[in-house]
Amino acid sequence: MIRFLVPFDLRRLPVLDAEILIVGSGAAALRAALEASLARRVLVVTKNRRQESNSYHAQGGVAAAVGDHDSAESHIADTLRVGCGLSDRGMVEIVVREGAELVRELIRWGAPFDRADGRIAFGREGGHSLARVLHYRGDRTGAMIETTLLRRAAKARNLRILENTFAVDLVTFRGACHGALVWTPAEGLRWARARATILATGGAGQLYRETTNPGVATGDGMAMAYRAGAELMDMELMQFHPTTLYLAGAARALITEAVRGAGGILCDRKGRPFMKKYHPMAELAPRDVVSRAILDHMLKTRDTQVYLDVRHLKTVRRLFPKLAELADQYQLNLAKDLIPVRPSAHYMIGGVRIDAFGRTSVRNLFACGECATSGFHGANRLASNSLLECLVFGRRAGAAAAAEAMLPVPKFSASERGRVRAGVELDLDDLRNALRSILWRNVGIERDAAGLQYALDSIDFWSGYVLDRTFDTPEGWELQNMLLLGGLMADSALRRRESRGVHSRRDFPRTDDRRWLRHIVVRRESAPRLVANAE
Ligand code: FAD
Ligand code: SIN
């Protein structure tokens, strides 16, 4: 297993100095940066434009028990129920209770959530027992939250954001992290040297052929952390969103669950509803249930998609402007046509294992947001709980990193020699597509041992000639990260011999609490192990 993707010699690399380095610029990164910059010099590096992130694309909203009709207890109960026994209760309490405070803070910072008669208008989404999702212009919540945080970041002292700056690997010395190797087309490789580093690199949806995630979601932070020796957890748990637009040639755009919350109905091509046959909450059942029901119904009807019926919803265009725009682009008339949809990979529940303060198992290395996992989501994420988690663990990681970054970076040297550059030219797009197809088919909504083993063998084979190469652009590094993670995801999915939440095994259809009320933790060069919550 290689430690670094690129050759370097720290003694010769230009240095970018900061007290705290944050990788990523989504909601988790920005909330962490705002907190840490109260006390420390913070450098944020992000591989694309600063807005480009899952956070910016979030639609339905942020779940928070801030309404008079709601309570933290009810939000906690819904989160635990949807988590299917694997949630860490302590983490759930923290996120729900602190999250409500941080959403109020966001409102004080100017976040203009939708209101009706002057009061916040709450939406309802799958798995929630009542309406508790705050949103902006219906389905544009992520862009608004990201913009609110970026505006605040622009005013913060001690906070600098570098765009188009790709973090390739973490720099470690004697088991502690001292920043990262970062790359830009103009400057090449540099050492972003820091007393503490926070990974907030988001999810890994791009590992799947069908995904709601933007191109930046290639799981780089998880792969970097793994190479640096950090523990990853729950890598078998990828959540699929039930409704993405499915039209040949069209992007797999997400159609927010809030549309079903407002009365949208899933049906077959003749307009016949089917969800009641699968779950008493019908369209608003938890996501894993709805995704599997759609898959089953597609098989039964021999169709490649199901349909979302919003023809009866007179206010749909006003309530969901993003959906209206999408429909116009593809000449769908929402008042007359059914919308073809199917599930797509959406949210990575697994990631870098963290404690309640965002600390990873590597000293001075913190993580928050979608690239991290604390056990908060259990085996299935409750809709709109992740923006909330980003705010809470972002703030906690930022505060802890700032408090613990006392000592200056020690003097040390490190280097890595280059590997094979020459040889057969690789078609990176072809490999990326092959990997995404194999994960979609074999590590997808339904899995079994034969398919998982096939995925693992194929990934091992490709890794044999891709991982020991030296690439000099992000396309190659992303592919290397995706291969590493794809293998870990297939392997963990093969090990969890039961069905629970988003992990559904055809060959082990039952939930097995006796053996599997545990998380699978993987670490470089040591065998995977099982741990209980709070262990
Ligand atoms: P992100 O927002 O994804 O940010 C990751 C950042 O890291 C990006 O800036 C990226 O460019 C950067 N990065 C990655 N790798 C590198 C690297 N190697 N070097 C430098 N920078 C790097 N959740 C909800 O709660 N409510 C919703 O309504 C909702 N809707 C969603 C709709 C869509 C279409 C999608 C895709 C997700 C949705 N989610 C929703 C999930 C939620 O948006 C994400 O889980 C959350 O925003 C993740 O935030 P983050 O800060 O952890 O990561
Ligand atoms: C959606 O709007 O349906 C996505 C919400 C989420 O992923 O939490």
Short mmCIF file of N, CA, C and O and ligand atoms in Angstrom, two decimals, residues 23-29 45-48 50 52-55 57-61 165-167 200-203 212-214 216 220 224 254 346-347 368-371 381 384-387 390, ligand 1:
data_model
loop_
_atom_site.label_atom_id
_atom_site.label_comp_id
_atom_site.label_asym_id
_atom_site.label_seq_id
_atom_site.Cartn_x
_atom_site.Cartn_y
_atom_site.Cartn_z
N VAL A 23 -9.28 21.61 4.82
CA VAL A 23 -9.38 21.16 3.43
C VAL A 23 -10.87 21.05 3.07
O VAL A 23 -11.60 20.26 3.67
N GLY A 24 -11.30 21.86 2.10
CA GLY A 24 -12.70 21.88 1.67
C GLY A 24 -13.31 23.23 2.00
O GLY A 24 -12.79 23.97 2.86
N SER A 25 -14.40 23.56 1.28
CA SER A 25 -15.07 24.85 1.54
C SER A 25 -16.59 24.70 1.52
O SER A 25 -17.30 25.63 1.12
N GLY A 26 -17.09 23.53 1.91
CA GLY A 26 -18.54 23.34 2.07
C GLY A 26 -18.98 23.84 3.44
O GLY A 26 -18.22 24.53 4.15
N ALA A 27 -20.19 23.47 3.83
CA ALA A 27 -20.75 23.97 5.09
C ALA A 27 -19.90 23.58 6.29
O ALA A 27 -19.68 24.39 7.20
N ALA A 28 -19.41 22.34 6.32
CA ALA A 28 -18.63 21.88 7.48
C ALA A 28 -17.33 22.68 7.58
O ALA A 28 -16.94 23.16 8.66
N ALA A 29 -16.64 22.82 6.45
CA ALA A 29 -15.36 23.53 6.43
C ALA A 29 -15.54 24.98 6.87
O ALA A 29 -14.78 25.51 7.69
N VAL A 45 -8.16 25.45 1.96
CA VAL A 45 -7.85 25.14 0.55
C VAL A 45 -9.00 24.32 -0.02
O VAL A 45 -9.55 23.45 0.64
N THR A 46 -9.34 24.61 -1.26
CA THR A 46 -10.46 23.91 -1.87
C THR A 46 -10.17 23.68 -3.34
O THR A 46 -9.57 24.53 -4.00
N LYS A 47 -10.55 22.50 -3.84
CA LYS A 47 -10.00 22.10 -5.14
C LYS A 47 -10.70 22.73 -6.35
O LYS A 47 -10.24 22.57 -7.46
N ASN A 48 -11.80 23.41 -6.13
CA ASN A 48 -12.53 24.01 -7.25
C ASN A 48 -12.83 25.45 -6.84
O ASN A 48 -12.13 26.02 -6.01
N ARG A 50 -14.88 28.19 -4.65
CA ARG A 50 -15.22 28.01 -3.23
C ARG A 50 -16.64 27.48 -3.01
O ARG A 50 -16.89 26.76 -2.07
N GLU A 52 -18.27 25.35 -4.94
CA GLU A 52 -18.55 24.03 -5.53
C GLU A 52 -18.42 22.94 -4.47
O GLU A 52 -17.34 22.62 -4.00
N SER A 53 -19.56 22.35 -4.10
CA SER A 53 -19.59 21.42 -2.98
C SER A 53 -20.96 20.76 -2.94
O SER A 53 -21.91 21.27 -3.55
N ASN A 54 -21.08 19.66 -2.22
CA ASN A 54 -22.42 19.09 -2.00
C ASN A 54 -23.30 20.11 -1.28
O ASN A 54 -24.49 20.21 -1.53
N SER A 55 -22.68 20.85 -0.36
CA SER A 55 -23.45 21.81 0.43
C SER A 55 -24.21 22.78 -0.47
O SER A 55 -25.40 23.05 -0.27
N HIS A 57 -25.29 22.39 -3.38
CA HIS A 57 -26.36 21.75 -4.16
C HIS A 57 -27.51 21.22 -3.29
O HIS A 57 -28.49 20.71 -3.82
N ALA A 58 -27.35 21.30 -1.97
CA ALA A 58 -28.41 20.77 -1.08
C ALA A 58 -29.72 21.48 -1.37
O ALA A 58 -29.75 22.68 -1.64
N GLN A 59 -30.80 20.72 -1.33
CA GLN A 59 -32.07 21.30 -1.77
C GLN A 59 -33.09 21.44 -0.63
O GLN A 59 -33.47 22.52 -0.24
N GLY A 60 -33.52 20.27 -0.11
CA GLY A 60 -34.69 20.23 0.78
C GLY A 60 -34.57 21.13 1.98
O GLY A 60 -35.50 21.84 2.35
N GLY A 61 -33.41 21.11 2.64
CA GLY A 61 -33.27 22.01 3.76
C GLY A 61 -32.44 21.45 4.90
O GLY A 61 -31.68 20.50 4.73
N THR A 165 -7.12 24.64 -5.41
CA THR A 165 -5.94 24.12 -4.71
C THR A 165 -6.27 22.71 -4.22
O THR A 165 -7.10 22.54 -3.32
N PHE A 166 -5.64 21.74 -4.80
CA PHE A 166 -5.98 20.33 -4.57
C PHE A 166 -5.09 19.76 -3.46
O PHE A 166 -3.86 19.80 -3.56
N ALA A 167 -5.70 19.24 -2.40
CA ALA A 167 -4.91 18.56 -1.35
C ALA A 167 -4.67 17.12 -1.81
O ALA A 167 -5.62 16.39 -2.10
N ALA A 200 -12.52 18.43 5.60
CA ALA A 200 -13.97 18.65 5.41
C ALA A 200 -14.24 18.51 3.92
O ALA A 200 -14.79 19.40 3.28
N THR A 201 -13.81 17.38 3.38
CA THR A 201 -13.76 17.20 1.93
C THR A 201 -15.03 16.59 1.35
O THR A 201 -15.07 16.29 0.15
N GLY A 202 -16.05 16.36 2.18
CA GLY A 202 -17.33 15.91 1.65
C GLY A 202 -17.38 14.45 1.28
O GLY A 202 -16.56 13.64 1.74
N GLY A 203 -18.34 14.11 0.41
CA GLY A 203 -18.70 12.72 0.17
C GLY A 203 -17.97 12.05 -0.98
O GLY A 203 -16.94 12.53 -1.45
N THR A 212 -26.25 11.84 -7.26
CA THR A 212 -26.73 13.22 -7.14
C THR A 212 -25.56 14.19 -6.91
O THR A 212 -25.75 15.40 -6.95
N ASN A 213 -24.38 13.66 -6.62
CA ASN A 213 -23.26 14.50 -6.15
C ASN A 213 -22.54 15.20 -7.31
O ASN A 213 -22.38 14.61 -8.38
N PRO A 214 -22.05 16.41 -7.08
CA PRO A 214 -21.24 17.09 -8.10
C PRO A 214 -19.87 16.42 -8.25
O PRO A 214 -19.48 15.58 -7.44
N VAL A 216 -16.90 17.14 -7.61
CA VAL A 216 -15.85 17.24 -6.59
C VAL A 216 -15.93 16.12 -5.55
O VAL A 216 -14.97 15.90 -4.79
N ASP A 220 -11.71 12.23 -1.63
CA ASP A 220 -10.26 12.43 -1.44
C ASP A 220 -9.84 12.44 0.03
O ASP A 220 -8.82 11.84 0.39
N MET A 224 -7.04 10.12 1.73
CA MET A 224 -5.83 10.74 2.30
C MET A 224 -5.65 10.31 3.75
O MET A 224 -4.56 9.98 4.19
N LEU A 254 -31.17 15.80 -8.68
CA LEU A 254 -31.99 15.37 -7.55
C LEU A 254 -33.33 16.10 -7.55
O LEU A 254 -33.39 17.29 -7.83
N HIS A 346 -26.13 8.96 -3.00
CA HIS A 346 -26.40 10.32 -2.54
C HIS A 346 -25.51 10.77 -1.39
O HIS A 346 -24.92 11.85 -1.44
N TYR A 347 -25.41 9.97 -0.35
CA TYR A 347 -24.73 10.45 0.86
C TYR A 347 -23.87 9.33 1.46
O TYR A 347 -24.35 8.23 1.70
N CYS A 368 -14.72 16.65 9.79
CA CYS A 368 -16.12 17.00 10.06
C CYS A 368 -16.91 16.96 8.76
O CYS A 368 -16.33 16.97 7.67
N GLY A 369 -18.23 16.91 8.89
CA GLY A 369 -19.09 16.89 7.71
C GLY A 369 -19.16 15.50 7.11
O GLY A 369 -18.92 14.49 7.77
N GLU A 370 -19.45 15.46 5.82
CA GLU A 370 -19.74 14.16 5.18
C GLU A 370 -18.53 13.25 5.09
O GLU A 370 -18.68 12.03 5.01
N CYS A 371 -17.32 13.80 5.12
CA CYS A 371 -16.15 12.91 5.03
C CYS A 371 -15.88 12.21 6.35
O CYS A 371 -15.04 11.32 6.43
N ARG A 381 -29.39 7.70 7.14
CA ARG A 381 -29.46 9.11 7.54
C ARG A 381 -30.88 9.64 7.39
O ARG A 381 -31.51 9.48 6.34
N SER A 384 -32.26 15.53 5.58
CA SER A 384 -31.89 16.90 5.98
C SER A 384 -31.17 16.99 7.33
O SER A 384 -31.06 18.07 7.91
N ASN A 385 -30.65 15.85 7.79
CA ASN A 385 -29.86 15.86 9.03
C ASN A 385 -28.39 16.17 8.76
O ASN A 385 -27.63 16.38 9.71
N SER A 386 -27.95 16.20 7.49
CA SER A 386 -26.50 16.34 7.31
C SER A 386 -26.03 17.78 7.35
O SER A 386 -24.93 18.05 7.84
N LEU A 387 -26.83 18.72 6.85
CA LEU A 387 -26.39 20.11 6.97
C LEU A 387 -26.28 20.48 8.45
O LEU A 387 -25.38 21.20 8.88
N CYS A 390 -23.12 19.12 9.75
CA CYS A 390 -21.98 19.94 9.29
C CYS A 390 -21.78 21.13 10.22
O CYS A 390 -20.64 21.48 10.58
P1 FAD B 1 -19.14 19.45 0.83
O1 FAD B 1 -20.17 20.48 0.94
O2 FAD B 1 -19.30 18.44 -0.23
O3 FAD B 1 -17.74 20.17 0.65
C1 FAD B 1 -16.57 19.43 0.37
C2 FAD B 1 -15.50 20.40 -0.06
O4 FAD B 1 -14.24 19.76 -0.13
C3 FAD B 1 -15.74 20.98 -1.44
O5 FAD B 1 -15.44 22.36 -1.35
C4 FAD B 1 -14.72 20.27 -2.31
O6 FAD B 1 -14.34 20.98 -3.46
C5 FAD B 1 -13.57 20.12 -1.33
N1 FAD B 1 -12.61 19.07 -1.63
C6 FAD B 1 -12.84 17.75 -1.84
N2 FAD B 1 -11.67 17.10 -2.08
C7 FAD B 1 -10.68 18.04 -2.02
C8 FAD B 1 -9.28 18.00 -2.20
N3 FAD B 1 -8.63 16.87 -2.52
N4 FAD B 1 -8.58 19.14 -2.07
C9 FAD B 1 -9.20 20.31 -1.78
N5 FAD B 1 -10.54 20.41 -1.63
C10 FAD B 1 -11.27 19.29 -1.74
N6 FAD B 1 -28.31 17.46 3.17
C11 FAD B 1 -29.22 18.06 3.96
O7 FAD B 1 -29.07 18.08 5.19
N7 FAD B 1 -30.30 18.67 3.38
C12 FAD B 1 -30.51 18.69 2.04
O8 FAD B 1 -31.48 19.27 1.58
C13 FAD B 1 -29.57 18.04 1.21
N8 FAD B 1 -29.74 18.02 -0.13
C14 FAD B 1 -28.76 17.50 -0.92
C15 FAD B 1 -28.88 17.61 -2.30
C16 FAD B 1 -27.86 17.17 -3.12
C17 FAD B 1 -27.99 17.30 -4.61
C18 FAD B 1 -26.70 16.62 -2.54
C19 FAD B 1 -25.57 16.15 -3.40
C20 FAD B 1 -26.58 16.49 -1.17
C21 FAD B 1 -27.60 16.94 -0.35
N9 FAD B 1 -27.51 16.85 1.04
C22 FAD B 1 -28.45 17.45 1.83
C23 FAD B 1 -26.30 16.34 1.68
C24 FAD B 1 -25.44 17.52 2.14
O9 FAD B 1 -25.50 18.52 1.16
C25 FAD B 1 -24.00 17.13 2.35
O10 FAD B 1 -23.90 15.98 3.13
C26 FAD B 1 -23.23 18.24 3.06
O11 FAD B 1 -23.49 19.47 2.41
C27 FAD B 1 -21.76 17.93 3.05
O12 FAD B 1 -21.07 19.08 3.44
P2 FAD B 1 -19.50 19.04 3.65
O13 FAD B 1 -19.10 20.40 4.04
O14 FAD B 1 -19.13 17.90 4.50
O15 FAD B 1 -18.94 18.67 2.20
#
